[in-house]
XYZ file of C-alpha atoms in Angstrom:
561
model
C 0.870 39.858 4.613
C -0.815 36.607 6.289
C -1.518 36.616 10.264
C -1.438 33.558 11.277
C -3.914 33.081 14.231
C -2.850 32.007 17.881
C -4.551 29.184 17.277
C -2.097 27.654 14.334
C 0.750 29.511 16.515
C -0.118 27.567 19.216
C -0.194 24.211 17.167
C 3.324 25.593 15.665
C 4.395 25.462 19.610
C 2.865 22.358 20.489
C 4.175 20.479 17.117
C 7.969 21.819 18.584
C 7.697 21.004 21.639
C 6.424 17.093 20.872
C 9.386 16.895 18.633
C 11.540 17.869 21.241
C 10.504 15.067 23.603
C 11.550 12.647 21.177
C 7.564 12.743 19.696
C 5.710 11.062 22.790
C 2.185 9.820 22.273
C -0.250 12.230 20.680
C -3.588 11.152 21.986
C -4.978 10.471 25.066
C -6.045 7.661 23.213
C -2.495 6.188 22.717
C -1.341 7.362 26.319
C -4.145 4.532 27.534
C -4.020 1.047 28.557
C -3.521 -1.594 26.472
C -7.441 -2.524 24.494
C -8.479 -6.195 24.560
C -8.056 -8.317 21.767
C -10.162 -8.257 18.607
C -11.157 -10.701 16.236
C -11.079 -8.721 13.160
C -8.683 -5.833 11.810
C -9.478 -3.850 8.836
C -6.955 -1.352 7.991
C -7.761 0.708 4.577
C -5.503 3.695 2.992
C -6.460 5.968 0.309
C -2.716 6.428 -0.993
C -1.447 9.792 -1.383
C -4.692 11.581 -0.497
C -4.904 15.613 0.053
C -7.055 16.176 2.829
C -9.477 19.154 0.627
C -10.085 16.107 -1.894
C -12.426 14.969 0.395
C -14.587 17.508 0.264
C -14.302 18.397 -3.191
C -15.584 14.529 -3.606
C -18.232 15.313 -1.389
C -19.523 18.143 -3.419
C -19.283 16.563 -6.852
C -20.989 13.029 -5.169
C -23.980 15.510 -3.944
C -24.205 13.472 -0.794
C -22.123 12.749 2.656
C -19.802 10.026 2.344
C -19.378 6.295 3.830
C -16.053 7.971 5.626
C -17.997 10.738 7.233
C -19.331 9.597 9.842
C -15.769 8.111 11.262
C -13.548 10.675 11.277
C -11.850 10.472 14.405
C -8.124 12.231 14.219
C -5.428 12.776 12.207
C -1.746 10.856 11.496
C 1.872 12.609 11.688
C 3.393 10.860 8.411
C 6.858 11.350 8.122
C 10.017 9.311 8.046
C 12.905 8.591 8.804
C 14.156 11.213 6.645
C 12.085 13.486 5.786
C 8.918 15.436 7.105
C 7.135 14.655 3.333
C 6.997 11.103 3.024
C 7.006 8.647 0.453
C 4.584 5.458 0.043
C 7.716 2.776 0.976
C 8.109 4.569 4.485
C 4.693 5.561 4.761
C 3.672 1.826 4.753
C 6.855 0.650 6.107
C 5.264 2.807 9.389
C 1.593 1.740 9.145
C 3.217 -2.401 8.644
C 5.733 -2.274 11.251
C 5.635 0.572 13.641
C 9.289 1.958 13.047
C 10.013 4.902 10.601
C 11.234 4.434 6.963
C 13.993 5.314 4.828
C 13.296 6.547 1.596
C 12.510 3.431 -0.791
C 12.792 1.289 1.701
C 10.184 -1.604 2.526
C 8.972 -3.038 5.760
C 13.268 -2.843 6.495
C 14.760 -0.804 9.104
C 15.951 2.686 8.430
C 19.660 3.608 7.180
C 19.614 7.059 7.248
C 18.017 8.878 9.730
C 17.594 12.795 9.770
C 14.880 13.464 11.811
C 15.210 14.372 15.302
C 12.860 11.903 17.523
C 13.260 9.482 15.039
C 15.470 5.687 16.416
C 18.167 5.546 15.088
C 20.273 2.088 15.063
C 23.223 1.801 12.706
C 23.886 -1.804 13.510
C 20.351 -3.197 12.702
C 19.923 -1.024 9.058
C 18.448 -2.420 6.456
C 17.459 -5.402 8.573
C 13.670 -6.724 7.621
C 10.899 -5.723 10.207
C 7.802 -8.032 11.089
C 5.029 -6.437 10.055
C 1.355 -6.374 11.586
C 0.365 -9.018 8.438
C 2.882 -11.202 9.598
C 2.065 -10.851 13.161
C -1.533 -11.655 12.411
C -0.773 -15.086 10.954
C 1.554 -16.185 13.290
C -1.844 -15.673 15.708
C -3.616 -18.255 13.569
C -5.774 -15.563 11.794
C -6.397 -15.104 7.589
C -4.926 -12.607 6.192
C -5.485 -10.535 2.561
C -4.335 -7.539 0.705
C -6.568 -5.915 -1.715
C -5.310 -2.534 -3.839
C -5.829 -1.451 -7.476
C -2.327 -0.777 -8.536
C -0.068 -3.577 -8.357
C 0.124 -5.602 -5.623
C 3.858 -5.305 -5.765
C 3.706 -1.377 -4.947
C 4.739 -0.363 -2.286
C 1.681 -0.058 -0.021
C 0.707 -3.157 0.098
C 4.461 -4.628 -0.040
C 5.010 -2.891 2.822
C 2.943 -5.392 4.939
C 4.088 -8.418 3.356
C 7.549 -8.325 1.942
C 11.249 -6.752 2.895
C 13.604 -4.732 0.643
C 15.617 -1.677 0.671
C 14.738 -1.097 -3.093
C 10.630 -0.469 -3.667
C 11.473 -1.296 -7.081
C 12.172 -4.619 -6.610
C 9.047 -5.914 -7.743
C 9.937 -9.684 -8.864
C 11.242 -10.044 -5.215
C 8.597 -8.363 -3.140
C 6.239 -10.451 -5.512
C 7.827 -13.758 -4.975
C 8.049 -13.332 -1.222
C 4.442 -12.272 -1.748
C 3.542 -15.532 -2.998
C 5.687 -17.452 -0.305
C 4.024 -15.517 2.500
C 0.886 -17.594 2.852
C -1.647 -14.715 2.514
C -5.359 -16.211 2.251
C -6.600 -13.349 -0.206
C -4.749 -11.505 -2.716
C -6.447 -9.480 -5.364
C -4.844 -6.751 -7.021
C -2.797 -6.182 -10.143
C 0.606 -7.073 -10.902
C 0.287 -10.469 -13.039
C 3.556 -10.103 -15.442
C 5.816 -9.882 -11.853
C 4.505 -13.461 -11.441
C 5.337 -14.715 -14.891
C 8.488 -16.072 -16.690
C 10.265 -13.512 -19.314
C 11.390 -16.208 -21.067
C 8.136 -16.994 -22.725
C 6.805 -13.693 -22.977
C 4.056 -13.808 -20.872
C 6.129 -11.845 -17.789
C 9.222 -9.926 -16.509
C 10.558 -12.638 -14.345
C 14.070 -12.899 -14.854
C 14.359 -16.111 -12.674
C 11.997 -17.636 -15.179
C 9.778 -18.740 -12.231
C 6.040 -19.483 -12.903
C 4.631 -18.361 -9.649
C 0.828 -18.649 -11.044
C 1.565 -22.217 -10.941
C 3.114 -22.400 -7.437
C 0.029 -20.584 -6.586
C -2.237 -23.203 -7.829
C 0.046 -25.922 -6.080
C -0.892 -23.925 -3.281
C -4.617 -24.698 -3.481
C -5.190 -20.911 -4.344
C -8.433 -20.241 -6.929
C -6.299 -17.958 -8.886
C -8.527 -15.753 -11.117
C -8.291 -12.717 -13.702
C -11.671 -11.668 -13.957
C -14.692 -10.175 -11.803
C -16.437 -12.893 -13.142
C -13.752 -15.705 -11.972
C -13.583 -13.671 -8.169
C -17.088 -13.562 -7.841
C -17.465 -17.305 -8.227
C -14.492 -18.435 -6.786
C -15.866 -20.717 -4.009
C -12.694 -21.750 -2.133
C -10.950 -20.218 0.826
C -7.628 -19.185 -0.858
C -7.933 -16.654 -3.707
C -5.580 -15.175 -5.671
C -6.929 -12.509 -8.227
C -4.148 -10.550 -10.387
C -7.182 -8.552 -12.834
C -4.180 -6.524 -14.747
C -0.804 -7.147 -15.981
C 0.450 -3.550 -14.229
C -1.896 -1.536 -12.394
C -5.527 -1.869 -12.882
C -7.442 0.838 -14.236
C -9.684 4.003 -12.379
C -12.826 3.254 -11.440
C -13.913 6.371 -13.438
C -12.418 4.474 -16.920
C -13.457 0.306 -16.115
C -16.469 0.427 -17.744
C -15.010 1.547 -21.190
C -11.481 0.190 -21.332
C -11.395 -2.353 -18.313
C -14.878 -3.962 -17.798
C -13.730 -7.517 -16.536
C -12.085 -5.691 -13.174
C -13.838 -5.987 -10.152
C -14.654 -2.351 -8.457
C -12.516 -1.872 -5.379
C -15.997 -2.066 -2.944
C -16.591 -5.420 -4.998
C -13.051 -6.805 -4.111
C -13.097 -5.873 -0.324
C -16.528 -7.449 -0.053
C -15.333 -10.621 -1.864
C -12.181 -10.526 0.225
C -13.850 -10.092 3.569
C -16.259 -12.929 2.997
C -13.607 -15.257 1.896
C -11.774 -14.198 4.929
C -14.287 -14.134 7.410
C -15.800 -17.792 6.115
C -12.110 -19.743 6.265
C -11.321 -21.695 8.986
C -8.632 -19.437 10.131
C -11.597 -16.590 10.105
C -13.802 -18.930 11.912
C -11.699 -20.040 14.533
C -9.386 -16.559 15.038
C -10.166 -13.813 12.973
C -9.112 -12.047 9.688
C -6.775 -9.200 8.750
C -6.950 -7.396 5.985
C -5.068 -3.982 4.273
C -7.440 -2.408 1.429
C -5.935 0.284 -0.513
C -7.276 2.579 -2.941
C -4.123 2.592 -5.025
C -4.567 5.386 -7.621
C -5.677 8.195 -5.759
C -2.161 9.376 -5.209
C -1.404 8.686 -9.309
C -4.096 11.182 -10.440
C -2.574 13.497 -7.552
C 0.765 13.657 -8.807
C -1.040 14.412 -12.316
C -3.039 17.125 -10.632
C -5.865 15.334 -12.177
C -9.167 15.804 -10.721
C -11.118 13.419 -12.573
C -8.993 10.888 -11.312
C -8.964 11.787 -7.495
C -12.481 12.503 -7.289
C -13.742 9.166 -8.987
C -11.035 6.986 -6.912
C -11.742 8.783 -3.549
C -15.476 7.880 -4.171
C -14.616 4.089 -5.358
C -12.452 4.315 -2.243
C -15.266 5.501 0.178
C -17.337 2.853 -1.408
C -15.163 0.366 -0.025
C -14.999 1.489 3.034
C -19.081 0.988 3.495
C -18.586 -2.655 2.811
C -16.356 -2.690 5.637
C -18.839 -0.757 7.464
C -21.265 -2.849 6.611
C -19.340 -5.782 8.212
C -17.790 -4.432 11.009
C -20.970 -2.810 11.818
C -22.735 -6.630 12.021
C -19.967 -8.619 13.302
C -19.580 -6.401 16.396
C -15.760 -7.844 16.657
C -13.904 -5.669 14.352
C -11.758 -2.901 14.291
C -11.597 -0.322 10.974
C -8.226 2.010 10.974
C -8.894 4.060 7.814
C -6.342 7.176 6.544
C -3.740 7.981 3.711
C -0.510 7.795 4.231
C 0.447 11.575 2.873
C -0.657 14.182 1.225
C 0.020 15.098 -2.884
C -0.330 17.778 -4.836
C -1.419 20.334 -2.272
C -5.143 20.408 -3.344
C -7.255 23.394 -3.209
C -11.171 24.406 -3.683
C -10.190 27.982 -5.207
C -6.975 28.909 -7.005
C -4.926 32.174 -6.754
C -6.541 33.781 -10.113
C -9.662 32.844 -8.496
C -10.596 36.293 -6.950
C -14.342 36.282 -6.954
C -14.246 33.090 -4.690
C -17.426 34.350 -2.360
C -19.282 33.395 -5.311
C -18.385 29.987 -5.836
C -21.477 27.654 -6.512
C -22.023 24.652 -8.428
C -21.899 25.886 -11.645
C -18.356 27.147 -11.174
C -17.100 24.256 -9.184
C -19.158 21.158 -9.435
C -20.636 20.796 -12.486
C -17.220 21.440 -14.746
C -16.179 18.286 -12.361
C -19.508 15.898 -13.204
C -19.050 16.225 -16.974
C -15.934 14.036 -16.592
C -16.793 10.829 -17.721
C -13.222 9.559 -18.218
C -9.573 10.421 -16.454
C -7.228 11.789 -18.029
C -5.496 8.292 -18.014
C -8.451 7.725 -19.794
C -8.260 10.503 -22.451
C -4.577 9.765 -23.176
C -5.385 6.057 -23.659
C -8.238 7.608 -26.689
C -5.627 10.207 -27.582
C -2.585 7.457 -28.502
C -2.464 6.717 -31.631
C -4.579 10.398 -32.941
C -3.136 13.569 -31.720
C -4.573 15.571 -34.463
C -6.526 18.885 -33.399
C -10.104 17.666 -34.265
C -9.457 14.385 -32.402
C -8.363 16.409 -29.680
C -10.811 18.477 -29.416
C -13.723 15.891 -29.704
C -12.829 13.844 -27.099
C -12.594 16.512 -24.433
C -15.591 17.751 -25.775
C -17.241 14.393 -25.534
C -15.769 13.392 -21.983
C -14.936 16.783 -20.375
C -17.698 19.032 -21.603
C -14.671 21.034 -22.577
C -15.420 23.494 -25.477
C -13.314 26.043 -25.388
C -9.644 24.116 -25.844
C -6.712 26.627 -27.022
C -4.501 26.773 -29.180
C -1.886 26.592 -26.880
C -3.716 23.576 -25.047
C -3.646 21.915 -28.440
C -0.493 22.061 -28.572
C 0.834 20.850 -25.624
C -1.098 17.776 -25.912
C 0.441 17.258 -28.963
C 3.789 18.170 -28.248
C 3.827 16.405 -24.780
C 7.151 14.199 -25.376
C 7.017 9.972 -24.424
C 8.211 10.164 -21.092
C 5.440 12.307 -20.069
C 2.443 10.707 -19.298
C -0.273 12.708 -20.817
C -2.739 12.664 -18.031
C -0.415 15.515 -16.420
C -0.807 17.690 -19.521
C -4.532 17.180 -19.130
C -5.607 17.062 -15.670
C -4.174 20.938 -15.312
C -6.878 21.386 -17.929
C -9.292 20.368 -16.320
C -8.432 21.571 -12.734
C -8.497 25.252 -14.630
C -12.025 25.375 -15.696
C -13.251 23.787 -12.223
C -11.067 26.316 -10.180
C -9.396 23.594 -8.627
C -6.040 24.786 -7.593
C -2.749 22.483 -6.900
C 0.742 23.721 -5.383
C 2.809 20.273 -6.286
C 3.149 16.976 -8.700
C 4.886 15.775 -5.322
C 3.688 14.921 -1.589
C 2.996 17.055 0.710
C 3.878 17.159 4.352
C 0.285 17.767 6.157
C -0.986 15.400 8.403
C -4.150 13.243 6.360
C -7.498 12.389 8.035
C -8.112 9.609 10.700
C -11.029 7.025 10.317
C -11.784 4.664 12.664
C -14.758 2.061 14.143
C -15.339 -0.555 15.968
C -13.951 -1.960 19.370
C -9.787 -0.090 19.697
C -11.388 2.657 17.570
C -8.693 5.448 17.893
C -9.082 9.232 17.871
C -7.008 12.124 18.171
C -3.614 13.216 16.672
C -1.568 9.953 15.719
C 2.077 9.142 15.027
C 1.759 6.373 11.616
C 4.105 3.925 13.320
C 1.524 3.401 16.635
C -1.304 2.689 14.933
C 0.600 -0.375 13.678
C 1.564 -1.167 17.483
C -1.904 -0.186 18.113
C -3.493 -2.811 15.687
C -0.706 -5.305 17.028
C -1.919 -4.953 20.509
C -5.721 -5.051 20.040
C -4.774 -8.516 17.639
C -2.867 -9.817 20.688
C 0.760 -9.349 20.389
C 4.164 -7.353 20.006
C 5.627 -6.266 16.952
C 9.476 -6.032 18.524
C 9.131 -9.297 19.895
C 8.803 -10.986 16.689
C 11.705 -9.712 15.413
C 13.892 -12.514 17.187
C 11.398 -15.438 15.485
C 11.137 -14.242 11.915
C 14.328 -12.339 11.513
C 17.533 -13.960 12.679
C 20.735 -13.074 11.590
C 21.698 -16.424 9.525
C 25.153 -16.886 9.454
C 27.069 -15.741 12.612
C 24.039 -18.170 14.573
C 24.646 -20.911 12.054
C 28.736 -20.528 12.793
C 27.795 -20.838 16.601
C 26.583 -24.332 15.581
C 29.468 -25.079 13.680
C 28.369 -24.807 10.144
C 29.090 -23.115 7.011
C 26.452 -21.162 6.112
C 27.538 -18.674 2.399
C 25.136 -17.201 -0.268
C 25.251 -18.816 -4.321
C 24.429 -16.427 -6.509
C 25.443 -19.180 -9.258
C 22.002 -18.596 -10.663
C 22.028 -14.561 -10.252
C 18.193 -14.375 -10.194
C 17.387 -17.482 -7.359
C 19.991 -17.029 -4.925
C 20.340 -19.024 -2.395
C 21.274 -20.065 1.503
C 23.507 -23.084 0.945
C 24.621 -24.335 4.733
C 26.719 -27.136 5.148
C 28.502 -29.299 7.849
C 31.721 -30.535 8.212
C 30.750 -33.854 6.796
C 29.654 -32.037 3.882
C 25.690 -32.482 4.905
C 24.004 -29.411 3.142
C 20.400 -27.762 3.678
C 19.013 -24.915 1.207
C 17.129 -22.186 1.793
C 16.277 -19.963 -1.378
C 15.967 -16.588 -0.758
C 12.888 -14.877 -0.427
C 10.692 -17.976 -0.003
C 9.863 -20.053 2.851
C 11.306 -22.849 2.306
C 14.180 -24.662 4.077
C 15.208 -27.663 1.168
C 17.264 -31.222 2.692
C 17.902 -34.213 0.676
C 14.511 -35.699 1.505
C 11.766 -33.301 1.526
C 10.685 -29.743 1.705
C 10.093 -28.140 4.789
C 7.710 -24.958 4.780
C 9.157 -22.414 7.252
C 6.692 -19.578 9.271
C 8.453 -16.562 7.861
C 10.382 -15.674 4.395
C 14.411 -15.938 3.766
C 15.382 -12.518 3.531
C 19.011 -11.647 2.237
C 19.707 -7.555 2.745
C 22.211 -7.233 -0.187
C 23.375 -3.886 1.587
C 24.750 -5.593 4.471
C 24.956 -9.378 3.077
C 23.382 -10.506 5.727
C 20.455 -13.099 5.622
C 17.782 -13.604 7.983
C 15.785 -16.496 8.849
C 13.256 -17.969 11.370
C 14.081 -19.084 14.544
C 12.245 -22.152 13.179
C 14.771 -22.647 10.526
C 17.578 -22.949 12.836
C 15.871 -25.595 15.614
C 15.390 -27.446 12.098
C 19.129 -26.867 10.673
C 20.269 -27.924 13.855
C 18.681 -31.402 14.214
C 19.460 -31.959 10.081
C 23.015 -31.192 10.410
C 24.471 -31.015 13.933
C 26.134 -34.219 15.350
């Protein structure tokens, strides 16, 4: 039987109690007054990231880490519906301050089972301003950096709104139409036409071009980023997700590092004259941790976590100079319940580096990386050369063989292997899923928080210290289209003629019409284009569409007599 000590009992209590009083703040920290204003907010997020991985990278690295020496707290991550949390509502709370449903991004919650959480039926699935879009509207550059694709749902989370995370080609387009200074992820085929092979669009849209139209440097190389000279930079370095740091140097050696794009990102930023005049924000993410997670793949964690942790010293390194800016650094939940030790593992007072560490350094490759050598030779010498080669594994099974071999398509292979590997090092795992812990707090600079954090007020908390409201931007980027256009005296329907560019067709009694295509910001008359401050968002839930106050003041002098 396990005791539990009165010192996790007491948590237990506490942990009750706050959600019983509707989860007040956590930390003296939140409970104060309102910090001044900053110039510069950096916030960076290690998706998916079990807290014990941070040690275990420590070990294998041999030295302390970048992150070490600004841990401050911790962050409560769950949502709307449910303690474990899922990336969509785990951004959706870090972008905009309310709690997610499930697959939902940067939109209000639908269904709501957690007690403490707000709960408003009549604003569901209604698009939230998020702390990205707050920052421009204060005149400051703005960038996303991550290494999966920049249509995931981290990073979409601050910068476009659905109830679907899946909904790539949209979150990309309004991506694109969201006037973000630096971009540089993956993601490239969600910007380019089907029709010609070279993407997925089903609208057929070219949105490299628009980029370019948009002044942007757009670039696929770390070559092309690190001489881009201009301050708008758009770098897509894979078609999907871009590769671990552990594997770029043998399958993916044109991709910038992640340290290499938030340094390149935070100069470009920092240099504009948006940067120059009013500051910079900027969301990093280390993408992939949370993919080699759910594969219980070691290999993959470690090397990430460390690329990760590398990027945070840039920032550092900045924020650490400039004197102005704030760094908000944590993961958004837990996966795979991580352990040093496993349950065979019974002689675990003897654990040293032989046992633990150095099983862990022979990796040269993930086991992303060994399935890529493995895909077209699954034959047992093959096999058992390349784990030889890149794992320092020599004692494969039989049975090991075999399940490599037998692992069927839809299994990716790198969860047949990192098991494998996770055996010999005495890593244990309890999950391919999140977990429901609360992840580790970083933070520097001027608004540096500490203690225990809710996820959704360290987005009001980033809001405040950047000098203004979250809520109160909700009624000038998000109104509800067509009962305010009716008010006016217009027609206001959606055309879904073209099923993959709908859009806002509003019209007068004179039969005077104005379009606004959905997803973009644009507001289209007979004589020119004008460029609105916030995207066209149409919640096919509800059928509701929601525009910028802007839009209307301009509807209203195009159309109303």
């Amino acid at each position: 039987m396990r005791v539990r000590s009165p010192r996790i009992l007491l948590t237990l209590a506490l942990g009750a109690a706050l959600a019983a009083c509707g989860h007040a703040p956590l930390s003296h920290t939140q409970a104060s007054a309102t910090p001044p204003p900053v110039r510069n907010v950096i916030f960076m997020m290690s998706d998916g990231t079990p807290n014990e991985a941070w040690a275990l990278t420590r070990w294998v690295k041999g030295a302390r880490l970048a992150s070490d020496g600004i841990l401050t707290g911790a962050v409560q991550t769950y949502g709307a519906d449910s303690i474990i949390t899922d990336s969509a509502p785990g951004g959706t709370a870090f972008a905009t301050g309310r709690k997610g449903t499930d697959k939902g991004i940067a939109v209000a919650p639908w269904r709501v089972t957690i007690a403490g959480v707000d709960a408003n039926p009549a604003q569901a699935y209604a698009p939230l301003p998020t702390v990205l879009e707050g920052a421009r509207l204060t005149g400051r550059a703005t960038g996303l950096v991550a290494t999966a694709n920049i249509q995931h749902a981290s990073p979409a989370a601050f910068s476009a709104h659905t109830h679907d995370r899946g909904r790539y080609n949209d979150i990309g387009e309004q991506q694109v139409y969201q006037d973000i200074d630096v971009v540089l992820a993956g993601g490239e085929q969600h910007l380019l036409p089907m029709a010609d092979g070279r993407g997925v669009r089903q609208d057929n849209e070219d949105l490299v071009r628009v980029l370019q139209g948009k002044g942007y440097d757009f670039v696929r190389t770390r070559a092309q980023m690190h001489a881009a000279s201009g301050t708008k930079l758009f770098g897509m370095f894979a078609r999907d997700d871009m590769v671990y740091d552990l594997d770029r140097a043998q399958f993916a050696p044109d991709q910038p590092s992640l340290a290499e794009m938030t340094r390149k990102a935070i100069d470009v930023l920092s240099r504009s004259e948006k940067g120059q005049r009013h500051g910079f924000f900027l969301f990093v993410e280390g993408s992939k941790v949370d993919w080699a997670a759910h594969a219980n793949d070691p290999a993959g964690v470690i090397s990430d976590l460390a690329a990760y942790d590398e990027a945070v010293k840039v920032a550092l390194d900045f924020a650490r100079a400039d004197g102005q800016t704030l760094i908000i650094s944590t993961s958004d939940h837990g996966n795979g319940g991580l352990t040093i030790g496993r349950r065979e593992a019974t002689r675990y007072a003897t654990t040293d580096d032989d046992s633990l560490v150095t099983p862990l350094r022979r990796a040269t490759l993930t086991g992303e990386g060994l399935a890529r050598l493995m895909a077209q030779d699954k034959s047992e010498a093959h096999i058992r050369d390349v784990l030889a080669r890149h794992w320092g594994v020599q004692d494969l099974s039989a049975q090991e063989v075999q399940a490599i071999q037998t692992a069927p398509p839809q299994t990716w292979l790198q969860y047949v292997l990192g098991p494998m590997l996770s055996s010999r090092a005495g890593v244990g795992w309890t999950t391919n899923g999140h977990t429901g812990g609360d992840p580790f707090l970083y933070s520097f600079g001027p608004g540096q928080v500490s203690g225990l954090w809710e996820n959704t007020a360290l987005a009001h908390h980033m809001a405040s210290v950047m000098g203004f409201d979250l809520p109160a931007l909700q009624e000038r980027l998000f109104v509800d289209a067509v009962p305010s256009l009716a008010a006016l005296g217009l027609q206001a329907e959606v055309d879904r003629t073209q099923a993959a560019n709908p859009v806002l067709r509003v019209r007068n009694s004179q039969g005077e019409e104005v379009r606004l295509p959905i997803h973009k910001n644009e507001l289209l008359t007979a004589e020119r284009t004008h460029e609105l401050e916030g995207v066209v968002v149409w919640s096919d839930q509800t059928g509701k569409v929601y525009v910028p106050r802007q839009a209307l003041t301009l509807i209203r002098a195009k159309l109303v007599r």
